[in-house]
PDB file of C-alpha atoms in Angstrom:
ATOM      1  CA  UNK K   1      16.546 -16.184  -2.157  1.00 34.00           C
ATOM      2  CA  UNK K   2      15.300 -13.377   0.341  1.00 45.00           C
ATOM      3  CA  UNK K   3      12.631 -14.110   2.436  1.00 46.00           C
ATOM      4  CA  UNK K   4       9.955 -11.225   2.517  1.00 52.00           C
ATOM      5  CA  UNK K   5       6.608 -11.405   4.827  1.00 64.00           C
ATOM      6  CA  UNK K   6       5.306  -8.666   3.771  1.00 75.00           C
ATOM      7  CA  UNK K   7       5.768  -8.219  -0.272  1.00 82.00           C
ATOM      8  CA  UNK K   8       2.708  -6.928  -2.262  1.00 91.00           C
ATOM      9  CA  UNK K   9       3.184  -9.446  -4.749  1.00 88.00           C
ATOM     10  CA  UNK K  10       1.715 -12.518  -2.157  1.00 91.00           C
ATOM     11  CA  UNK K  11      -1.729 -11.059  -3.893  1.00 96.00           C
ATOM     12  CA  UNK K  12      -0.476 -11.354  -7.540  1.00 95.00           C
ATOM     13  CA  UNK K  13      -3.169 -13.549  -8.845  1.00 96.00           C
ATOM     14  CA  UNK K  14      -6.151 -11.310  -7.360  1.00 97.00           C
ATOM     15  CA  UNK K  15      -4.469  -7.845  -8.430  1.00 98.00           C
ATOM     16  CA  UNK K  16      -3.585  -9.482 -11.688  1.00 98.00           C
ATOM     17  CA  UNK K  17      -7.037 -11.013 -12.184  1.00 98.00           C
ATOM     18  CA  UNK K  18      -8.601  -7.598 -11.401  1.00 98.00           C
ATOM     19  CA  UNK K  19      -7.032  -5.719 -13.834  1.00 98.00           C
ATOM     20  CA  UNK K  20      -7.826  -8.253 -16.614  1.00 98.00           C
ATOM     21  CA  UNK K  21     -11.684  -8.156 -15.525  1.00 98.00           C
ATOM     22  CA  UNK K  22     -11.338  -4.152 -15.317  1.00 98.00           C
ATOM     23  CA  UNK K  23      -9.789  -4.248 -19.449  1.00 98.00           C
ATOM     24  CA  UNK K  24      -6.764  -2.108 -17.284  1.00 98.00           C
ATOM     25  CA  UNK K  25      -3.285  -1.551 -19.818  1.00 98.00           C
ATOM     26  CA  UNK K  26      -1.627   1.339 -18.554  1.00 98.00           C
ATOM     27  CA  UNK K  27      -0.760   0.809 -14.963  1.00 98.00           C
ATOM     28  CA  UNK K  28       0.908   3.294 -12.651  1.00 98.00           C
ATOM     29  CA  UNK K  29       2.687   1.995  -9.361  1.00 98.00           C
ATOM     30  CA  UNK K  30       3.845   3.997  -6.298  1.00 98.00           C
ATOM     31  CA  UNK K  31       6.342   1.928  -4.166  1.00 96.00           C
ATOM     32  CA  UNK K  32       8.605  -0.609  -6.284  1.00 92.00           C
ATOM     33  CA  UNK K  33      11.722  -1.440  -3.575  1.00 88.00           C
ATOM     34  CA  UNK K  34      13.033  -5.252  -5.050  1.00 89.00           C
ATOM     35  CA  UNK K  35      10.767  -5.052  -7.786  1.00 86.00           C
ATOM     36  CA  UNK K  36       9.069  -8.158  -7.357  1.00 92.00           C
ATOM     37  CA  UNK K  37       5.172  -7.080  -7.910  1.00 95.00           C
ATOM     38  CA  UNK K  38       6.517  -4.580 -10.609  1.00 95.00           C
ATOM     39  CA  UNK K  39       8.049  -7.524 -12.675  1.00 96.00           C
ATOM     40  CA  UNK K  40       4.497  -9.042 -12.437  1.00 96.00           C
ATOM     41  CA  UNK K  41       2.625  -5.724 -13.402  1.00 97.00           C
ATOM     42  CA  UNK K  42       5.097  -5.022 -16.717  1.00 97.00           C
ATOM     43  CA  UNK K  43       4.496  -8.801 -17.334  1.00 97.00           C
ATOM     44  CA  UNK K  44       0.613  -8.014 -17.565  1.00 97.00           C
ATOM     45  CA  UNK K  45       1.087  -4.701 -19.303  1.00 97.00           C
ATOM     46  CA  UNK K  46       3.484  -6.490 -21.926  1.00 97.00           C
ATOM     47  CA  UNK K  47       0.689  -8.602 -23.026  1.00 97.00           C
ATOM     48  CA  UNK K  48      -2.232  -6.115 -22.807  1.00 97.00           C
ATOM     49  CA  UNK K  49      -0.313  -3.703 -24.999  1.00 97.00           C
ATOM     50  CA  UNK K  50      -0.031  -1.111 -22.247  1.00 98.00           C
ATOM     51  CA  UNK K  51       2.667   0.249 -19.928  1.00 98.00           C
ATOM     52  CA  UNK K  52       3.838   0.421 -16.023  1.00 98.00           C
ATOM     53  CA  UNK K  53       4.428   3.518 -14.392  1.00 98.00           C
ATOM     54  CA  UNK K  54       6.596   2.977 -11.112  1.00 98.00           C
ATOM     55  CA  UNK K  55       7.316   5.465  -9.399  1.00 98.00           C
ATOM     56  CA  UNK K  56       9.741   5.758  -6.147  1.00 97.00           C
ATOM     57  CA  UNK K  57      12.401   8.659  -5.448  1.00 95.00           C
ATOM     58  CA  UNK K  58      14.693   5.199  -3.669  1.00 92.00           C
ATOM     59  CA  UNK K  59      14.318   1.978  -5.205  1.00 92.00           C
ATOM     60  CA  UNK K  60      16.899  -1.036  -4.568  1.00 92.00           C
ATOM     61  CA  UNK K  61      19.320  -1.582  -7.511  1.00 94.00           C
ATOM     62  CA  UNK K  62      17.695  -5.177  -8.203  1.00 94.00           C
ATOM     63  CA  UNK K  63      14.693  -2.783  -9.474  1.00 94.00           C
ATOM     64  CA  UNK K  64      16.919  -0.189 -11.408  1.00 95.00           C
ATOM     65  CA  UNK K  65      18.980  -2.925 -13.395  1.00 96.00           C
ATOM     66  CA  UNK K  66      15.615  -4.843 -13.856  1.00 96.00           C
ATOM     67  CA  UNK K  67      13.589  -1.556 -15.250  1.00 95.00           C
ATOM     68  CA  UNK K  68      16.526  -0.355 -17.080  1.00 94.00           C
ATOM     69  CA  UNK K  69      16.270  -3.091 -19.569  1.00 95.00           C
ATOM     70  CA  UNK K  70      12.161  -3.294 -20.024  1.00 96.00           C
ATOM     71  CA  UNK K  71      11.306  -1.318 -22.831  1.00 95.00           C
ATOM     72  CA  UNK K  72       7.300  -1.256 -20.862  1.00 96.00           C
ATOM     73  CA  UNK K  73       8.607   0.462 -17.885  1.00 97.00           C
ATOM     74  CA  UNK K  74       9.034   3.821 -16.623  1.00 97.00           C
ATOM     75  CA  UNK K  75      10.433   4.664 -13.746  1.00 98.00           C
ATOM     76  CA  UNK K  76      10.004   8.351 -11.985  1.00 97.00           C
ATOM     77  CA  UNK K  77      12.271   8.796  -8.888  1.00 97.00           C
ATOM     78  CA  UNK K  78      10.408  11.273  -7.101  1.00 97.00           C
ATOM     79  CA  UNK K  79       7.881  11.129  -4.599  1.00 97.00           C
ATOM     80  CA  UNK K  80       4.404  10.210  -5.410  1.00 98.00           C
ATOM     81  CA  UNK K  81       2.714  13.799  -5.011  1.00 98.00           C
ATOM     82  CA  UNK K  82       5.065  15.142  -7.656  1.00 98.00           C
ATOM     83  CA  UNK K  83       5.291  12.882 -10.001  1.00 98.00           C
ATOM     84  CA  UNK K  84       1.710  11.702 -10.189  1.00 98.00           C
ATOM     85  CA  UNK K  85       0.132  15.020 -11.346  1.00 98.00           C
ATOM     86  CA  UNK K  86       1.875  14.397 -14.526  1.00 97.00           C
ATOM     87  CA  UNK K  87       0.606  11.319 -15.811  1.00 98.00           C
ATOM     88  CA  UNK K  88      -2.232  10.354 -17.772  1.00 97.00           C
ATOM     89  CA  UNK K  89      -4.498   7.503 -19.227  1.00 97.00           C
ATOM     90  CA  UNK K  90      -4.121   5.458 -16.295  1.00 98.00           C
ATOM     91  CA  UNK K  91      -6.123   2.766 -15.746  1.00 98.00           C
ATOM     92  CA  UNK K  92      -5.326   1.607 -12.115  1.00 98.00           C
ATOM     93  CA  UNK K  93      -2.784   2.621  -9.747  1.00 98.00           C
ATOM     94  CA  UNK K  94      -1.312  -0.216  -7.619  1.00 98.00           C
ATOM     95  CA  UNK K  95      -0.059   1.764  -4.206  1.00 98.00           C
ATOM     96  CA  UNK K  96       2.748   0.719  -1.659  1.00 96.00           C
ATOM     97  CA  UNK K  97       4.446   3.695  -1.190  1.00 94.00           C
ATOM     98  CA  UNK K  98       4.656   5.731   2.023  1.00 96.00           C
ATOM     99  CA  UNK K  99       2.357   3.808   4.877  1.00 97.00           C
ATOM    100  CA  UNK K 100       1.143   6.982   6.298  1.00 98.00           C
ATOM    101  CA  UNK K 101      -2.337   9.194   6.767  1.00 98.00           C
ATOM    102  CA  UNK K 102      -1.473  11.718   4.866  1.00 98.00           C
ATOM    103  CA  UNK K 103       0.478  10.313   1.947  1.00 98.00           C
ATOM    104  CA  UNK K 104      -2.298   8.309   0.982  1.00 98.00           C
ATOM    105  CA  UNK K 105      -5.154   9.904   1.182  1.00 98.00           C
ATOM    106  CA  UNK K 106      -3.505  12.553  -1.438  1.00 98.00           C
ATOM    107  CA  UNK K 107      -2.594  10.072  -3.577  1.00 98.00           C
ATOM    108  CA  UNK K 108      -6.217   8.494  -4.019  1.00 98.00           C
ATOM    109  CA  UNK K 109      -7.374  12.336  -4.345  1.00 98.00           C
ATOM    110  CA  UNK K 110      -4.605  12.507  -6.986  1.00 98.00           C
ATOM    111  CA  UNK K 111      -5.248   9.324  -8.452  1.00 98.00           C
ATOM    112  CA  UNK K 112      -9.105  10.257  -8.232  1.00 97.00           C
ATOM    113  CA  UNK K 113      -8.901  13.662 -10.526  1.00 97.00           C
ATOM    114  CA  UNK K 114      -6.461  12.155 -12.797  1.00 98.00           C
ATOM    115  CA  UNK K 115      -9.211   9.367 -13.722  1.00 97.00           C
ATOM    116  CA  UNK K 116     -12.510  11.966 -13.595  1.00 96.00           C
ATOM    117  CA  UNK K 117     -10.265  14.574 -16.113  1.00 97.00           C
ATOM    118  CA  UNK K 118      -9.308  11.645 -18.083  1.00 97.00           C
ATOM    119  CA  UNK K 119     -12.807   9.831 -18.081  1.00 96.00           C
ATOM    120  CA  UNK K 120     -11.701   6.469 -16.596  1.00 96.00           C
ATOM    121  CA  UNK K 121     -13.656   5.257 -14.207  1.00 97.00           C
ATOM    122  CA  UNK K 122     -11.106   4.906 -10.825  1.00 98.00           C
ATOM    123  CA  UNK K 123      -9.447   1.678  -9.821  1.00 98.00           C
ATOM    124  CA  UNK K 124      -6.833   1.503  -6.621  1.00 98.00           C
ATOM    125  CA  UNK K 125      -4.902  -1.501  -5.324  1.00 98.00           C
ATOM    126  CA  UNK K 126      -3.240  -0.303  -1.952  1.00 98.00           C
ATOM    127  CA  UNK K 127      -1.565  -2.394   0.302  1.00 98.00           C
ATOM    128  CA  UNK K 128      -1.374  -2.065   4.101  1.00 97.00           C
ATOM    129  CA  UNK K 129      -4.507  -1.683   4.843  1.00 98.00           C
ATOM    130  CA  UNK K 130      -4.623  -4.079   7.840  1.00 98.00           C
ATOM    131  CA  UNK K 131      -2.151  -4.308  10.941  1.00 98.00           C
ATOM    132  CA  UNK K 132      -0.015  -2.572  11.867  1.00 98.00           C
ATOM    133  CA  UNK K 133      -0.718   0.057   9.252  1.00 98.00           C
ATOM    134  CA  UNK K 134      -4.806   0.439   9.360  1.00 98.00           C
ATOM    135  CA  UNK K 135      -4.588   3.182  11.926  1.00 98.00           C
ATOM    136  CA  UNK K 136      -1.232   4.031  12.843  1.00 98.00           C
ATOM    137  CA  UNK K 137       1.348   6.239  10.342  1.00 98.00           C
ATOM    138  CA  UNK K 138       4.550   4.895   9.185  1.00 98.00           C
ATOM    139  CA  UNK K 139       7.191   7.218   7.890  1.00 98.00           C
ATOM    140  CA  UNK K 140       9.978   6.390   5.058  1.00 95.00           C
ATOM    141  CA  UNK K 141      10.439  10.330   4.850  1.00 95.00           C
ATOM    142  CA  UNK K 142       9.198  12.381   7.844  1.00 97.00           C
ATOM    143  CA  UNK K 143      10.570  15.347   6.283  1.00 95.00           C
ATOM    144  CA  UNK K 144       8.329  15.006   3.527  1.00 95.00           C
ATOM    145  CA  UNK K 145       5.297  15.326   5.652  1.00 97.00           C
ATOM    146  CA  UNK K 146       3.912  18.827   6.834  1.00 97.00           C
ATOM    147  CA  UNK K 147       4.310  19.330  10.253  1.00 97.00           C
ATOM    148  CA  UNK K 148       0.683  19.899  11.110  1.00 97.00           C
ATOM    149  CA  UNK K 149      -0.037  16.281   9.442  1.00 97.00           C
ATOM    150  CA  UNK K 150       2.699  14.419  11.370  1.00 98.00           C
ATOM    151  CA  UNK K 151       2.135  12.617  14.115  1.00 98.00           C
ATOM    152  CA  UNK K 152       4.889  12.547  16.854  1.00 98.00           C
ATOM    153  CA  UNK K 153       7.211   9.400  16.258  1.00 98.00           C
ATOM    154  CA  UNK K 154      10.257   7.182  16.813  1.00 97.00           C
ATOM    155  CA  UNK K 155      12.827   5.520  14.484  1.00 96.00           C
ATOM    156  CA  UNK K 156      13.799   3.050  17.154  1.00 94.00           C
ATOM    157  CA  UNK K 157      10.179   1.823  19.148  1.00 95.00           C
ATOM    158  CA  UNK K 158       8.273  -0.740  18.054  1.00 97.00           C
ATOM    159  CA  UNK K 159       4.953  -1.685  17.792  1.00 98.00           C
ATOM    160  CA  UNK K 160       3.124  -5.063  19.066  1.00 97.00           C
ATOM    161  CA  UNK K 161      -0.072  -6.653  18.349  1.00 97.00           C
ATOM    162  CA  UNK K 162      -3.042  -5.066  21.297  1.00 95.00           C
ATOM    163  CA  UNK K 163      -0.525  -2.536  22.208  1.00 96.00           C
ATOM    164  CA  UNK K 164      -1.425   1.140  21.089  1.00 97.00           C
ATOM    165  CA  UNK K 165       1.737   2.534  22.133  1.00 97.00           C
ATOM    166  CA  UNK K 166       5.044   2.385  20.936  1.00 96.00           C
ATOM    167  CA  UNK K 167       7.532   0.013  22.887  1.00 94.00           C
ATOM    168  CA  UNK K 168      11.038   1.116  23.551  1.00 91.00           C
ATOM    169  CA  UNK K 169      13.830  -1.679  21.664  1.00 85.00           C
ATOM    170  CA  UNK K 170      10.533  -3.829  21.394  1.00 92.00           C
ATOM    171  CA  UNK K 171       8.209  -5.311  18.613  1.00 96.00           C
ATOM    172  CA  UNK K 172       8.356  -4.912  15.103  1.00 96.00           C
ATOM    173  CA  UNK K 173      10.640  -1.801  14.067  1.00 94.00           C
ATOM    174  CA  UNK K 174      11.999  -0.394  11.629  1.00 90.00           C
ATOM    175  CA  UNK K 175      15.991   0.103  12.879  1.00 86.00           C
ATOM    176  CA  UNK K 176      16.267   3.505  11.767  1.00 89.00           C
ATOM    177  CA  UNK K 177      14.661   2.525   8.450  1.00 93.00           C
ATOM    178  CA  UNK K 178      11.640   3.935   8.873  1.00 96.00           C
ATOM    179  CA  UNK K 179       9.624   5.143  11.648  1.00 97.00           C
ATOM    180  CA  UNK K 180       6.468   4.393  13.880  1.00 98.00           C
ATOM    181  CA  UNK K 181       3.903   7.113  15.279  1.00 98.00           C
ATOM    182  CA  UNK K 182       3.943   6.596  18.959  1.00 98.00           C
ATOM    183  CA  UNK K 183       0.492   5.751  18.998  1.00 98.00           C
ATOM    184  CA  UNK K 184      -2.309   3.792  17.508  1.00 98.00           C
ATOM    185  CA  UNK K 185      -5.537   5.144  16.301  1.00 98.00           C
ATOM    186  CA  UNK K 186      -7.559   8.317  16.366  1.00 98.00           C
ATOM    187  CA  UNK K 187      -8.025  10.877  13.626  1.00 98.00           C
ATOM    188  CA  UNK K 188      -5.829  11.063  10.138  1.00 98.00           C
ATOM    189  CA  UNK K 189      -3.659   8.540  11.563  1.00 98.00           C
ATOM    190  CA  UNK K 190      -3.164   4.804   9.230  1.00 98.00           C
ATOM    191  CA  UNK K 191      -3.780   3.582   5.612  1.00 98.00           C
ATOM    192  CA  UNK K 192      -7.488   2.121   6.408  1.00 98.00           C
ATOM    193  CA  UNK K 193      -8.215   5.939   7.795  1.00 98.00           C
ATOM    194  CA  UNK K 194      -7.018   7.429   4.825  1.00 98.00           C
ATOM    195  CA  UNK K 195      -9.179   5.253   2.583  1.00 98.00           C
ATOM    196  CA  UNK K 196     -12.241   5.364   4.650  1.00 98.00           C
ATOM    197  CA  UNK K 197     -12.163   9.243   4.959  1.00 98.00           C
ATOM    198  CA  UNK K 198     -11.466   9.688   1.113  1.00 98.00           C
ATOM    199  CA  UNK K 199     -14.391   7.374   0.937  1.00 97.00           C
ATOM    200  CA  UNK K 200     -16.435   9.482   2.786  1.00 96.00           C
ATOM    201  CA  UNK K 201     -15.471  12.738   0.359  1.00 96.00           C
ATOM    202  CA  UNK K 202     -16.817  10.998  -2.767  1.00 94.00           C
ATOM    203  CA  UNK K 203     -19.697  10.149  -0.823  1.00 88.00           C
ATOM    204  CA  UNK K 204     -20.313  14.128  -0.270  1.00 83.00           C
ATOM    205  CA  UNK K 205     -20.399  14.267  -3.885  1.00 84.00           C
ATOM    206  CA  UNK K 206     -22.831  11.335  -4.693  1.00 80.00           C
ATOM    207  CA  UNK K 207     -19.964   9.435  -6.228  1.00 83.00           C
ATOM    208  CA  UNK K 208     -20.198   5.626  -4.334  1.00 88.00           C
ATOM    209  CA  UNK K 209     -16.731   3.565  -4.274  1.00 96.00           C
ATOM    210  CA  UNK K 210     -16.985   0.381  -3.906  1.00 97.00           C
ATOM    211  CA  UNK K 211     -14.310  -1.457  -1.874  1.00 98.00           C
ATOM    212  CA  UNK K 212     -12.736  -4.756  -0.672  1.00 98.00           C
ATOM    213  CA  UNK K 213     -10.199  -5.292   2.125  1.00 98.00           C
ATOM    214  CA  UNK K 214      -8.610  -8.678   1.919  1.00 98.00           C
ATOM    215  CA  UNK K 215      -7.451  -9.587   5.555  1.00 98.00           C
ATOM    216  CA  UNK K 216      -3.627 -11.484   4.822  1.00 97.00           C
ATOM    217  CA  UNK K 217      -0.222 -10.115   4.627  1.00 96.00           C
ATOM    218  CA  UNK K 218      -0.652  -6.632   6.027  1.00 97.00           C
ATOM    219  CA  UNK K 219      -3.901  -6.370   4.384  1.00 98.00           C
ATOM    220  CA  UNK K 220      -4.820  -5.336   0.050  1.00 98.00           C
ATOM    221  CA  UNK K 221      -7.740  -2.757  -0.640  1.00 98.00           C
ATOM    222  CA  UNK K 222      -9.419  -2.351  -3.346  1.00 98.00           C
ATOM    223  CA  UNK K 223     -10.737   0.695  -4.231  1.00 98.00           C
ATOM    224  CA  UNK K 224     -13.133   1.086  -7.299  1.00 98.00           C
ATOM    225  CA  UNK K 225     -16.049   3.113  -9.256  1.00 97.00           C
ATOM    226  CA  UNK K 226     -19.328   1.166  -8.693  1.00 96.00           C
ATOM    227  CA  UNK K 227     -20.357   2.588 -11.554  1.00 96.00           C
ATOM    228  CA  UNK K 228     -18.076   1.057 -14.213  1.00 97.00           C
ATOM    229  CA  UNK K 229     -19.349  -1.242 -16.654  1.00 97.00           C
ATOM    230  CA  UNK K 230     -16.983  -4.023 -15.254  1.00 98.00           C
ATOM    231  CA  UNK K 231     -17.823  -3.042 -11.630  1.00 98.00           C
ATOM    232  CA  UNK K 232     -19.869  -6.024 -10.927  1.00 98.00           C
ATOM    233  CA  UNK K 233     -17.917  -9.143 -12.350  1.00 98.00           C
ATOM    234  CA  UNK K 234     -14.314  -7.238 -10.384  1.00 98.00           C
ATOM    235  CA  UNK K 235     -17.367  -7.342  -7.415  1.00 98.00           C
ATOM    236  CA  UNK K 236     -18.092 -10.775  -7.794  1.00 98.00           C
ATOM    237  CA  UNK K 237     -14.813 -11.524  -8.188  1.00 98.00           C
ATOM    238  CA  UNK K 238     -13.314  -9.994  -4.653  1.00 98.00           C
ATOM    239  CA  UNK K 239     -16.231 -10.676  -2.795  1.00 97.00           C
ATOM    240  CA  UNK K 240     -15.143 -14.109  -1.289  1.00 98.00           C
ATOM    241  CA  UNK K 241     -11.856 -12.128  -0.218  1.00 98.00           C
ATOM    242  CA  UNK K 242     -13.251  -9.821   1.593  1.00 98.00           C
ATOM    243  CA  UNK K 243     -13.259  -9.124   5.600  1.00 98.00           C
ATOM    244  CA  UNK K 244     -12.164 -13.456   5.452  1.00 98.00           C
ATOM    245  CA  UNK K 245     -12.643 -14.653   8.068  1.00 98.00           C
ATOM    246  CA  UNK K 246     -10.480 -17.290   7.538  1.00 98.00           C
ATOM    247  CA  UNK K 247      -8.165 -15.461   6.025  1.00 98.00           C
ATOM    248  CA  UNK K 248      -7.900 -12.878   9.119  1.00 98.00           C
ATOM    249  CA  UNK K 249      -6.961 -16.191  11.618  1.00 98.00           C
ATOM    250  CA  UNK K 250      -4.249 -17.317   9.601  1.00 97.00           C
ATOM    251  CA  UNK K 251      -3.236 -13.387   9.480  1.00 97.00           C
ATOM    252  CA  UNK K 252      -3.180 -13.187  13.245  1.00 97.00           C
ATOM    253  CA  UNK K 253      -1.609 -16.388  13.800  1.00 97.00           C
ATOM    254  CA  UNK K 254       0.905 -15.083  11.307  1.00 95.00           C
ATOM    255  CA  UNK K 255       1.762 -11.997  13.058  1.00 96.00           C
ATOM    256  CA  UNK K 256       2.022 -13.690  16.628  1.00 96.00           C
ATOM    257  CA  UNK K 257       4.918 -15.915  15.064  1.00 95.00           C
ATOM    258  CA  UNK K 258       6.651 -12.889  13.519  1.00 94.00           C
ATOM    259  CA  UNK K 259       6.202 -11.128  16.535  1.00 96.00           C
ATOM    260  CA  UNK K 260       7.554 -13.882  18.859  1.00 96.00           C
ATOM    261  CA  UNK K 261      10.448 -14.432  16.379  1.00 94.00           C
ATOM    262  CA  UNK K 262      11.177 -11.052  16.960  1.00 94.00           C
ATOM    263  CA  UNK K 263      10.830 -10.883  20.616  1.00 94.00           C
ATOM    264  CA  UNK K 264      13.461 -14.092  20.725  1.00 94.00           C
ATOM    265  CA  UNK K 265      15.661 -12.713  18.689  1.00 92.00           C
ATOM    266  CA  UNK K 266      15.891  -9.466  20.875  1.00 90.00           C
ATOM    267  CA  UNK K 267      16.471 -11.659  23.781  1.00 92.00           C
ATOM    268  CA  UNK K 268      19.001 -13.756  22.271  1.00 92.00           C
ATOM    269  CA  UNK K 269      21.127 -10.313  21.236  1.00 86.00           C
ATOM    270  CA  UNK K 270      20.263  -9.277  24.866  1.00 87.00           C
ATOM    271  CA  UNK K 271      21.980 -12.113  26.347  1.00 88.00           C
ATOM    272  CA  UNK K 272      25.195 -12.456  24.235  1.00 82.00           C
TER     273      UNK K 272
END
C-alpha cells in the first residue's frame, strides 16, 4: 500500500458529511492524482443521484483505469481555468489542484460565477490551506502561470518549518516534481492568500462567505454562502474543526517528524 501524508482524502468524513448537510449531487473536483478522495466523492454522488467532475490535464493511471470504468465520472484533462468555464449545476467544487496564488484565487472566482449564473448558493472544499502552502506558491506547471503572477522559484530548494527562504538540497522538495517560490509570504503569494483576498472581493459586494480552516494535514478550507438555507447546520457542523487547537499541535508535531525524516535521509545519501 503507498503511504501518503498529505492525501485530501484524511478529511473524508467532514467533506463527505458537508456535502450531505449542503443536499450537494453534482460535484466537480480539480486535482485527482491516485484517485483516492475521487473514489470517495463518485461513491457519494452514486448514492445522491448526482455526478463527479474531476478534472486534471495529468492524472496517475491508477485514476484513469479507475474513472474509465465509473459510469458517474467524468474526467476533463485540461487545466482547471479551461475546463471549468464549461460546466454547470455544480453544487460544490472540492479543489487540490495547482498550490499556487494565482491558480486559486481564479478558480474560486470561476467557481463563484458559475454558482451566482446558475443560482446555487457557493460551496468550496480546498486543501492546502495551512503549511507550507498558506503563503508561499507551489508550481506543478510554471509555464502555465503569467509571468507578472509568478513568483521567482526553484525545482530543487526546499522549504523548512520557521524558515522563509528556500534552502538549497534541504527540507521538503519537490525533486524536480514541482517547484517552491523562493520565499515565504507577502502579497498574492499561498493558498490561504488567495482565499482571504477572494474573501475580501465578495465582501466589496456585500456578499459574506463564511469559512472554516481545519488545522491537520496541510490544512482543508471551507468556503461557503452564509446565506444558504443549510448554512447554519454545515456551520455548526465545522465549527469544532476550526483554527483546533489541538488539532494544529498534532499538525506541527507532524511536520517536525516529516521534516527530520527528511533531513536524515539527506544525510544518510550524503554519507554513502
Amino acid at each position: 500500500m503507498s503511504l501518503l501524508i498529505h492525501s485530501m482524502s484524511e478529511f473524508s468524513d467532514i467533506i463527505l458529511h458537508g456535502l450531505q448537510i449542503a443536499g450537494a449531487r453534482n460535484i466537480a473536483e480539480v486535482g485527482a492524482e491516485f484517485g483516492g478522495m475521487s473514489q470517495q466523492l463518485a461513491a457519494y454522488a452514486r448514492v445522491a443521484g448526482g455526478s463527479l467532475t474531476s478534472i486534471d490535464p495529468a492524472p496517475k493511471a491508477e485514476f484513469l483505469a479507475w474513472a474509465r470504468q465509473t459510469p458517474e465520472v467524468r474526467h476533463i484533462a485540461e487545466p482547471s481555468h479551461d475546463a471549468m468555464p464549461k460546466l454547470s449545476d455544480i453544487d460544490a467544487w472540492v479543489i487540490d489542484g495547482d498550490h499556487n496564488y494565482y491558480t486559486v484565487i481564479n478558480e474560486l472566482r470561476i467557481a463563484d460565477q458559475i454558482a451566482r449564473r446558475d443560482g446555487r448558493p457557493l460551496l468550496a472544499l480546498l486543501h492546502d490551506v495551512s503549511w507550507p502552502c498558506a503563503r508561499r506558491d507551489c508550481y506543478y506547471a510554471p509555464d502555465r502561470i503569467p509571468e507578472e503572477h509568478r513568483h521567482p522559484h526553484s525545482f530543487e530548494g526546499g522549504v523548512s518549518l520557521g524558515q522563509p527562504g528556500c534552502l538549497p538540497d534541504r527540507g521538503f522538495r519537490g525533486a524536480g516534481s514541482f517547484a517552491w517560490a523562493l520565499h515565504e509570504g507577502g502579497p498574492r503569494n499561498g493558498v490561504l492568500t488567495a482565499v482571504e483576498d477572494f474573501r475580501a472581493e465578495a465582501q466589496t459586494e456585500a456578499r459574506p462567505l463564511a469559512w472554516a480552516h481545519v488545522p491537520a494535514v496541510f490544512g482543508l478550507g471551507v468556503l461557503f454562502d452564509s446565506s444558504a438555507p443549510w448554512a447554519p447546520a454545515l456551520a455548526e457542523m465545522i465549527v469544532p474543526w476550526h483554527n483546533n487547537k489541538l488539532l494544529a499541535a498534532l499538525e506541527a508535531n507532524r511536520l517536525r517528524n516529516y521534516l527530520a525524516v527528511i533531513d536524515w535521509q539527506d544525510r544518510t545519501a550524503e554519507a554513502a
